[in-house]
Amino acid sequence: MSLADSDRELVVSELGREPTRAEAALFENLWSEHCAYRSSRPLLSAFDSEGEQVVVGPGDDAAVVALPDSESGDGNGSTYITMGIESHNHPSYVDPVDGAATGVGGIVRDTLSMGAYPIALADSLYFGEFDDDHSQYLFEGVVEGISHYGNCIGVPTVAGSVDFHPDYEGNPLVNVACVGLTNEERLVTAKAQEPGNTLVLVGNATGRDGLGGASFASEDLAEDAETADRPAVQVGDPYAEKLLIEANEQLVDEGLIESARDLGAAGLGGASSEMVAKADLGARIELERVHQREPNMNAMEILLAESQERMCYEVKPENVDRVREIVERFDLGCSVIGEVTDENYTCLFEGETVVDVDAYFLGEGAPMNDLATEELEEPETDLPDADLEAAFDAIVSSPNTASKRWVYRQYDHEVGVRTSVGPGDDAAIIAVREAEQGLAISSGAAPNWTTVAPYEGARAVALENATNIAAKGATPLAAVDCLNGGNPEKPDVYGGFTGIVDGLAEMCETLSTPVVGGNVSLYNDSVAGPIPPTPTLAMVGSKDGYDAPPLSVESEGDLVLVGDLGLERDESRLGGSEYLARFDGSDRFPGLPADPASVVETLAAVANDDSTLAVHDVSHGGLAVALAEMVGDDAGLEVSIPAPDPAGALFHEQPGRALIQTESVAAVREAFDGIAPVVELGTATDEGRLAIDLGDRTLETDAAAIRERRATIERELE
């Protein structure tokens, strides 16, 4: 990829001369879609990113949100969390292990640059059909990369999702979110503070790996990408990252950092220029001072290499020696590379000026794209006539709804001793003892939903994540998004992408959950075609204490469904369901609850009530999967579904619904009065069986058979 002719003309006009080779490469990378958001930035104003809890919103390495004050019960305390999310899609196709691993490393360093300590990761992964050999190769490699890197650096991976869909066949998605912990006194940003301060590069030595990574991420994947694009993929070193985490912690504790930026896309050139551009300042950098691990590197390579585990710090001159002392104690490299100025952004190499540009123009001067959109037509209703028992077996055992234990058992999700509720539940809960708060985390999207209806599907994705959090008794606090799409130059693709942006923004605003940051990944096209529009949302919620109702039922208690049981066949809304995906049908997407904010708020309150025994969100796979997941060896369910359309009742996936096991049905009815229907389904037993009475027949199974059905991924991969 090279600088487009129209962009080159703009650069020449601004500079009054032809750009140097290093300048042209810098503009090519920083004006790429990956860095400049040229096709998506015009749409992102749809998001509401403000709120009294928001300390730092979009535009920094990570967002910063204040946790509620546990003592007063209202307002915000001085304990902050950071939130960030990153995609490493193209690299993970070319090299799944290193591609996924360096995605983890990058989002963790974004956390460090805010003065925060990383406390949790969430991964949302999307692959082609599960029974395809290449999809399994990518799946196994990506999970290995995430688990190895996360386990080595001691940050637990506690939440996430895995989806399989044929349209990811040539372009998987790897989206990783990180939550960090800091406070008012420790907060650092990526905005340079003062001319005369020193720029210090800390971490691994710079090599030639990852050259042109930002440009690579802004192109469709070619048929030979796995070999031709290998040099654009970085190689991670988690042990160096762990040292960097601990060194950063001491530097922040001692107040030695004025501003910071991790070296990600476009390497040193991207990080250093963005730091000073935010303050409308400049810099003078001597590139030969950068500690290097390869001989004879030229200026452009030093400037744009995306070698991992590196940070750029702004430091007061009098603190440089102390910074060096701390960094070298952790056996990390340290180079004093230049200083902040009030002039242009300039880089010198062996006495020659190779870059001399206005930093703000470099960072913000890329023209935005004005692209055509084409709306998706609503699908016609064409429902399959599948046998209910066969359908139940197929949906419960589908790789999309089956157990993801094979994935998360490879992650150390308890390291750091903060994990109260781990993976496999609706949402994870991390104990933030500093604020006496439990932090609930949910992350994911639903490609079946957004393929059928990008706008409504994205609204549903936001509502489902909020329902996951509320099911654990927490109230949504904030979210970050990773907006993944195909080639935006195709009107139908850009129309779908526009739909997911607007849908996600609308529902998050309805839920009073600000979207405080995120990432955009476009050009996820390959020879197999574009991916589905995929709006991954990572949402957090807060609650007093760290306990939560379990997902599994106890042996005694009544079971109710909050939300619609199912519509009659002539009003079916099975669109986007796993049922239709498995049995080749089509339908419109289901309508959402009329007052989703009240549903979420009330569900959180009911989940915390003493009479509540278990709570489980109903979403992917519908009621059938949710019921199956609640049954264990020592506790089962006998339920009755008096619906005229049993398939619709069992398998439709309207979000914003939950199953609640309770000692007081009356209390649940009273809580949801005027907000959502409450349907009594049945009772728990001590037999470890699931019996679903459908009127003219009964579906029966037991916990052992359910486990066997849900072990699809483990069975295939081991």
XYZ file of C-alpha atoms in Angstrom:
718
model
C 0.000 0.000 0.000
C 1.325 3.474 -0.863
C 0.156 7.023 -0.281
C -2.819 7.698 -2.566
C -2.335 10.360 -5.252
C -5.023 12.628 -3.743
C -3.405 12.334 -0.304
C 0.038 13.020 -1.722
C -1.265 16.198 -3.383
C -2.668 17.350 -0.048
C 0.622 16.623 1.723
C 2.670 18.421 -0.940
C 0.366 21.438 -0.663
C 0.782 21.543 3.114
C 4.546 20.997 3.134
C 5.296 23.113 0.067
C 7.534 20.314 -1.224
C 7.592 16.620 -1.939
C 7.604 14.490 1.238
C 10.723 12.531 2.123
C 10.526 8.755 1.996
C 10.071 8.605 5.779
C 7.377 11.302 5.718
C 5.474 9.581 2.916
C 5.508 6.291 4.846
C 4.409 8.071 8.025
C 1.462 9.727 6.268
C 0.566 6.443 4.557
C 0.259 4.690 7.907
C -1.257 7.461 10.019
C -3.749 8.370 7.285
C -4.752 4.751 6.775
C -8.251 3.597 7.680
C -6.825 1.739 10.657
C -5.393 4.902 12.240
C -7.444 7.801 10.856
C -10.928 6.196 10.760
C -11.558 7.911 7.441
C -14.720 5.962 6.676
C -16.061 5.592 10.204
C -15.282 8.838 12.033
C -18.191 10.680 10.362
C -20.524 8.091 11.922
C -19.070 7.925 15.430
C -20.681 11.164 16.621
C -23.824 9.046 17.050
C -22.402 7.700 20.313
C -23.120 9.381 23.627
C -19.787 9.305 25.438
C -20.552 11.620 28.326
C -21.729 11.062 31.869
C -20.815 12.078 35.383
C -18.838 8.851 35.742
C -16.707 9.505 32.624
C -13.283 10.906 33.531
C -11.549 10.413 30.154
C -13.620 9.649 27.087
C -12.769 8.641 23.508
C -9.487 9.665 21.899
C -6.942 8.454 24.431
C -5.263 5.054 24.633
C -8.055 3.920 26.962
C -11.102 5.463 28.604
C -11.275 6.194 32.326
C -14.453 5.772 34.368
C -15.068 6.502 38.051
C -16.664 3.771 40.143
C -19.605 4.737 42.370
C -18.841 5.833 45.917
C -19.671 2.803 48.047
C -19.970 4.857 51.247
C -22.524 7.423 50.094
C -24.299 5.107 47.655
C -24.428 7.834 45.026
C -21.958 9.966 43.130
C -18.468 8.842 42.177
C -15.473 7.881 44.256
C -11.773 8.330 43.564
C -11.258 4.753 42.343
C -11.110 4.620 38.562
C -11.200 1.817 36.033
C -9.816 2.030 32.528
C -11.499 0.400 29.529
C -10.070 -0.326 26.106
C -10.689 -2.706 23.238
C -8.603 -3.611 20.204
C -8.884 -5.737 17.086
C -6.079 -7.871 15.688
C -7.991 -9.421 12.823
C -5.672 -9.482 9.811
C -2.571 -10.487 11.831
C -4.519 -13.352 13.411
C -5.359 -14.747 9.976
C -1.748 -14.608 8.822
C -0.279 -15.944 12.082
C -2.993 -16.890 14.598
C -0.706 -17.415 17.597
C 1.399 -14.251 17.312
C -1.459 -12.223 15.840
C -3.747 -12.894 18.800
C -0.961 -12.671 21.387
C 0.171 -9.236 20.247
C -3.443 -8.070 20.299
C -3.470 -8.862 24.018
C -0.127 -7.139 24.516
C -1.276 -3.991 22.732
C -4.490 -3.511 24.698
C -2.634 -4.127 27.972
C -0.105 -1.409 27.094
C -2.990 0.950 26.273
C -4.045 0.336 29.872
C -0.543 1.043 31.212
C -0.360 4.354 29.361
C -3.257 5.679 31.484
C -1.376 4.956 34.714
C -3.494 1.863 35.359
C -2.725 -1.715 36.359
C -4.462 -4.338 34.163
C -6.877 -6.524 36.149
C -8.995 -8.349 33.550
C -9.217 -9.316 29.883
C -12.189 -10.290 27.726
C -11.863 -11.869 24.287
C -14.532 -12.011 21.563
C -13.579 -14.341 18.728
C -15.230 -15.038 15.371
C -14.342 -17.831 12.930
C -15.695 -19.639 9.872
C -17.752 -22.818 10.130
C -16.527 -24.947 13.026
C -16.244 -28.147 10.978
C -13.838 -26.517 8.495
C -10.213 -27.605 9.031
C -8.764 -24.142 8.406
C -11.228 -22.534 10.813
C -10.187 -25.016 13.500
C -6.522 -24.263 12.817
C -7.156 -20.537 13.269
C -9.358 -21.123 16.328
C -6.780 -23.285 18.108
C -3.946 -20.888 17.268
C -5.792 -17.779 18.420
C -6.787 -19.368 21.731
C -3.201 -20.530 22.239
C -1.895 -17.014 21.560
C -4.321 -15.352 23.967
C -3.854 -17.928 26.711
C -0.066 -17.986 26.518
C 0.321 -14.221 26.532
C -2.353 -13.534 29.158
C -1.173 -16.309 31.462
C 2.466 -15.200 31.245
C 1.707 -11.582 32.116
C -0.628 -12.563 34.965
C -3.798 -10.846 33.752
C -6.916 -13.056 33.971
C -9.134 -13.569 30.915
C -12.549 -13.696 32.574
C -15.171 -13.053 29.880
C -15.799 -13.077 26.157
C -17.548 -14.981 23.398
C -16.886 -17.323 20.474
C -18.991 -17.403 17.312
C -18.781 -19.470 14.139
C -20.301 -18.191 10.896
C -19.460 -19.069 7.274
C -18.761 -15.440 6.349
C -15.689 -15.328 8.631
C -14.099 -18.146 6.614
C -11.460 -15.938 4.985
C -11.186 -13.279 7.686
C -11.534 -14.203 11.384
C -11.974 -11.513 14.018
C -9.991 -11.290 17.247
C -11.300 -8.536 19.550
C -9.709 -8.170 22.985
C -10.799 -5.830 25.783
C -8.853 -4.903 28.915
C -9.970 -3.381 32.209
C -7.416 -1.618 34.404
C -7.409 -0.050 37.841
C -6.123 3.376 38.817
C -7.181 6.387 40.845
C -7.327 10.163 40.761
C -3.705 10.641 41.814
C -2.173 8.081 39.452
C -4.021 9.087 36.269
C -1.830 9.686 33.195
C -2.946 10.581 29.668
C -1.420 10.530 26.183
C -1.424 14.319 25.873
C 2.042 15.876 26.041
C 2.361 18.446 28.813
C 5.212 20.914 28.270
C 7.951 21.882 25.784
C 11.382 21.008 27.115
C 10.295 17.715 28.638
C 12.245 14.644 27.580
C 10.928 11.764 25.442
C 12.076 8.352 26.673
C 11.566 5.061 24.862
C 11.257 2.102 27.243
C 10.986 -1.632 26.619
C 12.152 -4.115 24.027
C 14.667 -3.202 21.363
C 13.329 -2.135 17.982
C 13.528 -4.603 15.093
C 11.996 -4.820 11.657
C 8.904 -6.831 12.640
C 5.463 -5.371 12.016
C 6.572 -2.899 9.360
C 3.532 -1.367 7.700
C 1.111 -3.034 10.089
C -1.344 -0.121 10.055
C -1.436 -0.109 6.267
C -1.815 -3.908 6.195
C -4.841 -3.645 8.512
C -6.464 -1.183 6.092
C -6.590 -3.518 3.077
C -8.652 -6.534 2.120
C -6.873 -9.825 2.786
C -5.359 -11.264 -0.382
C -5.429 -14.949 -1.277
C -1.714 -15.296 -0.441
C -1.891 -13.182 2.758
C -0.674 -16.000 5.020
C 2.727 -15.886 3.321
C 2.995 -12.503 1.599
C 1.923 -10.450 4.630
C 3.845 -12.328 7.328
C 6.398 -9.470 7.781
C 3.544 -7.130 8.793
C 2.724 -9.300 11.828
C 4.481 -8.474 15.083
C 6.090 -11.022 17.385
C 5.224 -10.783 21.061
C 7.309 -11.387 24.193
C 4.978 -11.729 27.209
C 7.835 -11.963 29.680
C 9.100 -8.544 28.583
C 5.520 -7.258 28.842
C 5.271 -8.482 32.437
C 8.465 -6.592 33.277
C 7.037 -3.533 31.520
C 3.823 -3.760 33.559
C 5.737 -3.775 36.830
C 8.196 -1.061 35.762
C 5.294 1.133 34.629
C 3.612 0.612 37.994
C 6.663 1.911 39.863
C 7.139 4.843 37.481
C 3.523 5.876 38.016
C 3.707 5.334 41.786
C 6.664 7.715 41.979
C 4.965 10.322 39.776
C 7.700 10.251 37.149
C 5.481 10.170 34.032
C 3.986 13.330 32.515
C 2.304 11.564 29.590
C 2.580 8.165 27.952
C 1.662 6.282 24.818
C 2.185 2.669 23.900
C 3.880 1.854 20.603
C 1.237 0.156 18.517
C 0.101 1.029 15.001
C 2.795 2.972 13.119
C 5.285 2.318 15.913
C 7.380 5.148 17.321
C 6.199 7.564 14.629
C 2.569 6.971 15.530
C 2.988 7.108 19.310
C 5.280 10.117 19.558
C 3.507 12.257 16.964
C 0.080 11.557 18.459
C 1.273 12.526 21.952
C 2.401 15.983 20.878
C -0.407 16.520 18.353
C -2.972 16.221 21.159
C -1.392 19.280 22.805
C -0.749 21.134 19.539
C 2.970 20.812 20.232
C 5.917 19.283 18.390
C 8.950 17.135 19.052
C 12.579 16.700 18.067
C 13.633 13.044 17.896
C 17.031 11.584 17.038
C 16.233 8.175 15.603
C 19.708 6.678 15.904
C 19.337 6.928 19.716
C 16.600 4.257 19.644
C 17.922 0.971 21.043
C 17.806 -1.569 18.216
C 18.092 -5.334 17.950
C 18.892 -5.506 14.218
C 21.862 -3.955 12.397
C 21.742 -1.285 9.705
C 18.166 -0.167 10.295
C 17.245 2.940 8.330
C 15.193 5.910 9.504
C 11.899 4.665 8.103
C 12.300 1.244 9.701
C 13.110 2.732 13.112
C 10.199 5.124 12.821
C 7.504 2.660 11.686
C 8.480 -0.784 12.999
C 5.778 -2.157 15.284
C 8.057 -4.192 17.532
C 6.129 -5.044 20.672
C 6.484 -4.305 24.397
C 7.548 -0.653 24.009
C 6.307 2.564 25.603
C 7.040 6.225 24.923
C 7.110 8.415 28.049
C 7.258 12.175 28.503
C 9.504 12.834 31.500
C 10.740 16.002 33.184
C 14.503 16.366 32.573
C 15.319 16.130 36.271
C 13.539 12.745 36.475
C 15.230 11.037 33.543
C 18.003 9.433 35.601
C 15.483 7.961 38.063
C 13.368 6.602 35.202
C 16.444 4.974 33.677
C 17.409 3.477 37.037
C 13.961 1.878 37.517
C 13.701 0.632 33.955
C 17.160 -0.947 33.954
C 16.374 -2.656 37.262
C 13.615 -4.491 35.384
C 16.110 -5.443 32.659
C 14.351 -3.341 30.019
C 15.900 -1.093 27.398
C 15.808 2.673 27.879
C 16.638 5.355 25.303
C 16.447 9.120 25.660
C 15.303 9.865 22.117
C 14.401 13.567 22.124
C 12.231 16.253 23.613
C 8.855 17.966 23.367
C 8.969 21.304 21.505
C 6.562 24.046 20.490
C 7.546 23.704 16.830
C 7.078 21.024 14.159
C 7.346 17.276 14.660
C 10.884 16.574 13.452
C 12.956 13.395 13.258
C 16.668 13.319 12.534
C 18.804 10.379 11.475
C 22.586 10.625 11.517
C 22.395 14.403 11.346
C 19.885 14.559 8.471
C 16.303 15.799 8.972
C 14.073 13.015 7.599
C 10.725 14.275 9.000
C 9.645 17.890 9.460
C 5.864 18.248 9.571
C 3.134 19.835 11.651
C 2.123 17.156 14.162
C -1.535 18.123 14.169
C -1.714 17.912 10.373
C -0.047 14.509 10.499
C -2.490 13.211 13.083
C -5.715 14.964 12.102
C -5.269 16.116 8.510
C -6.537 13.031 6.699
C -9.660 13.861 4.693
C -12.773 11.864 5.588
C -14.465 9.584 3.075
C -17.989 10.280 1.838
C -19.302 6.825 0.966
C -22.556 5.543 -0.481
C -24.816 3.300 1.598
C -27.370 0.705 0.672
C -29.868 -0.643 3.204
C -30.449 -4.354 3.628
C -33.895 -5.617 2.681
C -35.956 -7.258 5.420
C -35.932 -11.051 4.946
C -39.088 -12.919 4.030
C -40.537 -15.471 6.418
C -39.666 -19.029 5.428
C -39.762 -21.227 8.518
C -38.529 -24.831 8.596
C -40.755 -27.637 9.821
C -38.143 -29.378 11.932
C -38.811 -32.135 14.418
C -38.681 -30.562 17.887
C -36.495 -33.253 19.454
C -34.042 -33.118 16.569
C -34.061 -29.322 16.729
C -33.432 -29.349 20.483
C -30.445 -31.660 20.031
C -29.043 -29.613 17.145
C -29.352 -26.250 18.880
C -28.018 -27.355 22.283
C -25.026 -29.038 20.601
C -24.300 -26.272 18.064
C -20.742 -24.910 18.385
C -22.262 -21.432 18.786
C -24.347 -22.353 21.831
C -22.319 -25.273 23.199
C -19.955 -24.980 26.138
C -16.858 -22.839 25.595
C -15.039 -24.594 28.424
C -12.358 -25.825 25.999
C -11.459 -22.166 25.463
C -11.565 -20.673 28.927
C -10.000 -23.594 30.772
C -6.777 -22.663 28.925
C -6.912 -19.189 30.472
C -5.766 -18.511 34.010
C -8.932 -16.663 34.979
C -8.187 -16.572 38.705
C -4.716 -15.020 38.716
C -4.732 -11.757 40.666
C -7.259 -13.170 43.201
C -10.000 -10.753 42.114
C -12.229 -13.134 40.140
C -15.474 -13.749 42.011
C -17.503 -15.066 39.052
C -15.468 -16.499 36.216
C -16.044 -17.465 32.583
C -19.003 -19.647 31.647
C -21.589 -17.471 33.396
C -23.651 -14.622 31.943
C -21.040 -12.092 33.082
C -17.813 -12.247 35.051
C -17.389 -10.365 38.318
C -14.083 -8.893 39.436
C -13.645 -7.717 43.014
C -12.486 -4.103 43.207
C -11.800 -4.109 46.927
C -10.372 -0.613 46.780
C -13.930 0.660 46.207
C -15.814 -2.243 47.836
C -17.441 -2.800 44.454
C -17.995 -5.809 42.257
C -17.284 -5.089 38.583
C -19.364 -7.181 36.166
C -17.930 -7.673 32.652
C -19.707 -8.902 29.529
C -18.351 -8.893 25.986
C -19.588 -10.085 22.621
C -21.695 -9.633 19.510
C -24.127 -11.824 17.551
C -23.297 -12.185 13.844
C -26.534 -14.059 13.113
C -28.503 -11.092 14.450
C -26.606 -8.354 12.645
C -26.508 -10.293 9.384
C -30.311 -10.335 9.311
C -30.868 -6.830 10.707
C -27.766 -4.650 11.299
C -29.578 -1.838 13.149
C -31.968 -3.934 15.264
C -29.344 -6.631 15.729
C -26.865 -4.104 17.117
C -29.521 -2.748 19.475
C -30.048 -6.312 20.613
C -26.295 -6.848 21.148
C -26.187 -3.880 23.531
C -29.299 -5.053 25.367
C -28.004 -8.592 25.707
C -24.711 -7.452 27.239
C -26.643 -5.248 29.664
C -28.944 -8.163 30.549
C -25.909 -10.374 31.225
C -24.635 -7.788 33.687
C -28.027 -7.279 35.325
C -28.428 -11.060 35.754
C -25.490 -10.899 38.166
C -27.085 -8.029 40.091
C -24.980 -5.236 38.591
C -26.036 -1.989 36.919
C -24.424 -1.053 33.571
C -21.800 1.658 33.987
C -20.012 2.151 30.643
C -19.002 0.362 27.450
C -16.367 0.279 24.728
C -16.979 -1.059 21.242
C -15.030 -2.736 18.464
C -16.846 -2.042 15.202
C -15.863 -4.616 12.590
C -16.951 -4.427 8.968
C -15.960 -5.348 5.443
C -14.826 -3.095 2.610
C -16.663 0.220 3.198
C -16.367 1.159 -0.470
C -19.125 -1.378 -1.182
C -22.487 0.365 -0.573
C -24.203 -2.694 0.924
C -21.281 -3.284 3.295
C -21.164 0.368 4.369
C -24.936 0.341 4.787
C -24.666 -2.575 7.185
C -21.816 -0.891 9.036
C -23.838 2.316 9.372
C -26.695 0.243 10.769
C -24.619 -1.350 13.532
C -23.167 2.025 14.547
C -26.594 3.645 14.821
C -28.189 0.641 16.532
C -25.462 0.277 19.138
C -25.459 4.019 19.825
C -29.239 4.184 20.190
C -29.555 1.303 22.660
C -26.560 2.364 24.768
C -28.074 5.833 25.066
C -31.426 4.292 26.021
C -29.664 2.287 28.733
C -27.807 5.420 29.965
C -24.555 3.573 29.320
C -21.982 5.883 27.697
C -19.739 4.389 25.034
C -16.459 5.813 26.264
C -14.049 4.474 23.659
C -13.452 1.815 21.093
C -11.845 0.635 17.913
C -12.863 0.371 14.264
C -11.706 -2.391 11.947
C -12.783 -2.181 8.315
C -11.629 -3.901 5.124
C -12.312 -7.294 6.667
C -12.850 -8.743 3.209
C -11.156 -11.685 1.580
C -11.603 -13.824 -1.488
C -14.461 -15.434 0.463
C -16.291 -12.095 0.683
C -17.030 -9.580 3.476
C -17.575 -10.503 7.098
C -20.957 -9.880 8.748
C -21.206 -6.420 10.333
C -19.928 -7.232 13.829
C -20.363 -4.713 16.670
C -18.469 -6.254 19.585
C -19.424 -4.506 22.803
C -17.495 -4.824 26.067
C -19.678 -3.525 28.884
C -19.033 -3.193 32.598
C -21.439 -2.759 35.470
C -21.016 -2.164 39.172
C -22.622 -3.536 42.312
C -22.054 -3.471 46.045
C -20.085 -6.526 47.083
C -18.737 -9.342 44.959
C -21.377 -12.080 45.215
C -23.994 -12.884 42.584
C -26.821 -15.372 42.058
C -25.628 -18.480 40.223
C -26.676 -19.546 36.752
C -27.566 -23.100 37.846
C -30.795 -23.882 39.687
C -31.109 -25.259 43.195
C -33.209 -28.355 43.886
C -36.220 -26.377 45.184
C -37.892 -23.195 43.960
C -40.153 -21.896 41.207
C -38.932 -20.904 37.747
C -40.284 -17.876 35.896
C -39.473 -16.256 32.597
C -39.246 -12.484 32.475
C -40.175 -11.415 28.937
C -42.184 -12.792 26.039
C -42.547 -16.550 25.910
C -43.088 -16.690 22.159
C -45.418 -15.423 19.465
C -47.837 -17.399 17.332
C -46.494 -18.810 14.085
C -48.204 -16.224 11.900
C -46.432 -13.491 13.880
C -43.104 -15.266 14.175
C -39.882 -13.395 14.837
C -37.277 -16.142 14.625
C -34.889 -14.053 12.511
C -31.238 -14.270 13.541
C -31.778 -17.418 15.594
C -29.488 -20.423 15.721
C -32.586 -22.478 14.879
C -32.918 -20.856 11.459
C -29.160 -21.009 10.883
C -29.168 -24.779 11.526
C -32.332 -25.559 9.561
C -31.954 -23.119 6.664
C -34.875 -20.784 7.285
C -35.431 -17.037 7.263
C -37.564 -14.578 9.203
C -37.697 -11.048 10.498
C -35.744 -10.118 13.609
C -37.794 -10.082 16.848
C -38.969 -6.815 18.336
C -37.250 -5.658 21.526
C -38.867 -4.820 24.879
C -40.693 -1.499 24.953
C -38.756 -0.220 27.995
C -35.365 -1.980 27.987
C -33.798 0.357 30.551
C -36.455 -0.508 33.143
C -36.090 -4.229 32.370
C -32.340 -4.085 33.022
C -32.658 -1.961 36.167
C -35.373 -4.170 37.634
C -33.576 -7.406 36.777
C -30.472 -6.194 38.641
C -32.589 -5.388 41.711
C -34.390 -8.759 41.618
C -31.092 -10.624 41.161
C -29.893 -9.136 44.445
C -33.093 -10.000 46.351
C -32.802 -12.610 49.114
C -35.623 -14.669 47.592
C -33.770 -15.102 44.271
C -31.976 -18.441 43.920
C -30.646 -18.341 40.337
C -30.747 -16.055 37.290
C -29.845 -16.755 33.661
C -30.031 -14.550 30.591
C -32.001 -15.973 27.634
C -30.335 -15.215 24.312
C -28.375 -17.381 21.842
C -30.270 -20.594 21.240
C -33.334 -19.216 22.977
C -35.219 -20.710 25.883
C -34.184 -24.269 25.016
C -30.486 -23.577 25.545
C -31.039 -21.406 28.637
C -33.083 -24.152 30.340
C -30.509 -26.810 29.462
C -27.671 -24.699 30.886
C -29.433 -24.304 34.250
C -29.732 -28.049 34.938
C -27.093 -29.885 36.996
C -26.551 -33.353 38.438
C -28.321 -32.511 41.696
C -31.033 -30.157 40.460
C -33.356 -30.319 37.489
C -36.418 -28.591 36.058
C -39.972 -29.542 35.159
C -41.450 -26.820 32.992
C -44.493 -26.317 30.818
C -44.608 -24.151 27.688
C -48.256 -23.568 26.742
C -47.483 -21.817 23.451
C -49.327 -22.470 20.184
C -45.953 -22.409 18.412
C -43.519 -24.515 20.476
C -40.608 -24.025 18.034
C -40.997 -20.266 18.248
C -41.231 -20.386 22.036
C -38.197 -22.665 22.430
C -35.858 -21.101 19.901
C -36.591 -17.405 19.323
C -33.800 -15.179 20.637
C -35.395 -11.908 21.672
C -32.880 -10.338 24.092
C -33.803 -8.618 27.337
C -35.276 -11.822 28.781
C -34.173 -13.845 31.803
C -35.019 -17.019 33.689
C -35.324 -16.515 37.450
C -35.545 -19.228 40.075
C -37.243 -17.715 43.083
C -38.805 -18.472 46.441
C -41.407 -15.761 45.782
C -43.057 -15.575 42.377
C -45.289 -12.811 43.759
C -42.247 -10.634 44.524
C -40.932 -11.033 40.959
C -44.361 -10.215 39.502
C -44.613 -7.124 41.658
C -41.133 -5.933 40.682
C -41.825 -6.245 36.929
C -45.412 -4.989 37.053
C -45.939 -2.667 34.080
C -42.373 -3.342 32.828
C -42.292 -6.887 31.407
C -44.417 -10.045 31.403
C -43.650 -12.679 34.030
C -44.548 -16.243 32.964
C -44.531 -19.130 35.446
C -42.798 -22.042 33.744
C -42.475 -24.696 36.448
C -40.454 -25.882 39.405
C -37.068 -27.297 40.282
C -36.490 -30.910 41.268
C -33.669 -32.870 42.894
C -33.428 -35.387 40.037
C -30.997 -33.656 37.668
C -33.409 -33.932 34.742
C -34.999 -31.476 32.327
C -38.611 -32.099 31.283
C -40.325 -29.628 28.941
C -44.086 -30.202 28.585
C -45.191 -28.859 25.194
C -48.845 -29.915 25.448
C -48.947 -32.770 22.954
C -45.476 -34.054 23.796
C -42.708 -33.809 26.387
C -39.010 -33.276 25.738
C -36.972 -35.116 28.372
C -33.259 -35.371 29.021
C -30.830 -35.348 31.936
C -27.733 -33.433 33.046
C -25.306 -36.072 31.728
C -26.902 -36.077 28.275
C -26.923 -32.260 28.206
C -23.221 -32.194 29.105
C -22.508 -34.628 26.298
C -24.434 -32.504 23.799
C -22.727 -29.312 24.952
C -19.205 -30.809 24.731
C -19.110 -30.355 20.925
C -15.938 -28.240 20.847
C -13.996 -30.359 23.344
C -15.025 -33.570 21.595
C -13.874 -32.351 18.191
C -10.579 -30.781 19.247
C -9.279 -33.370 21.716
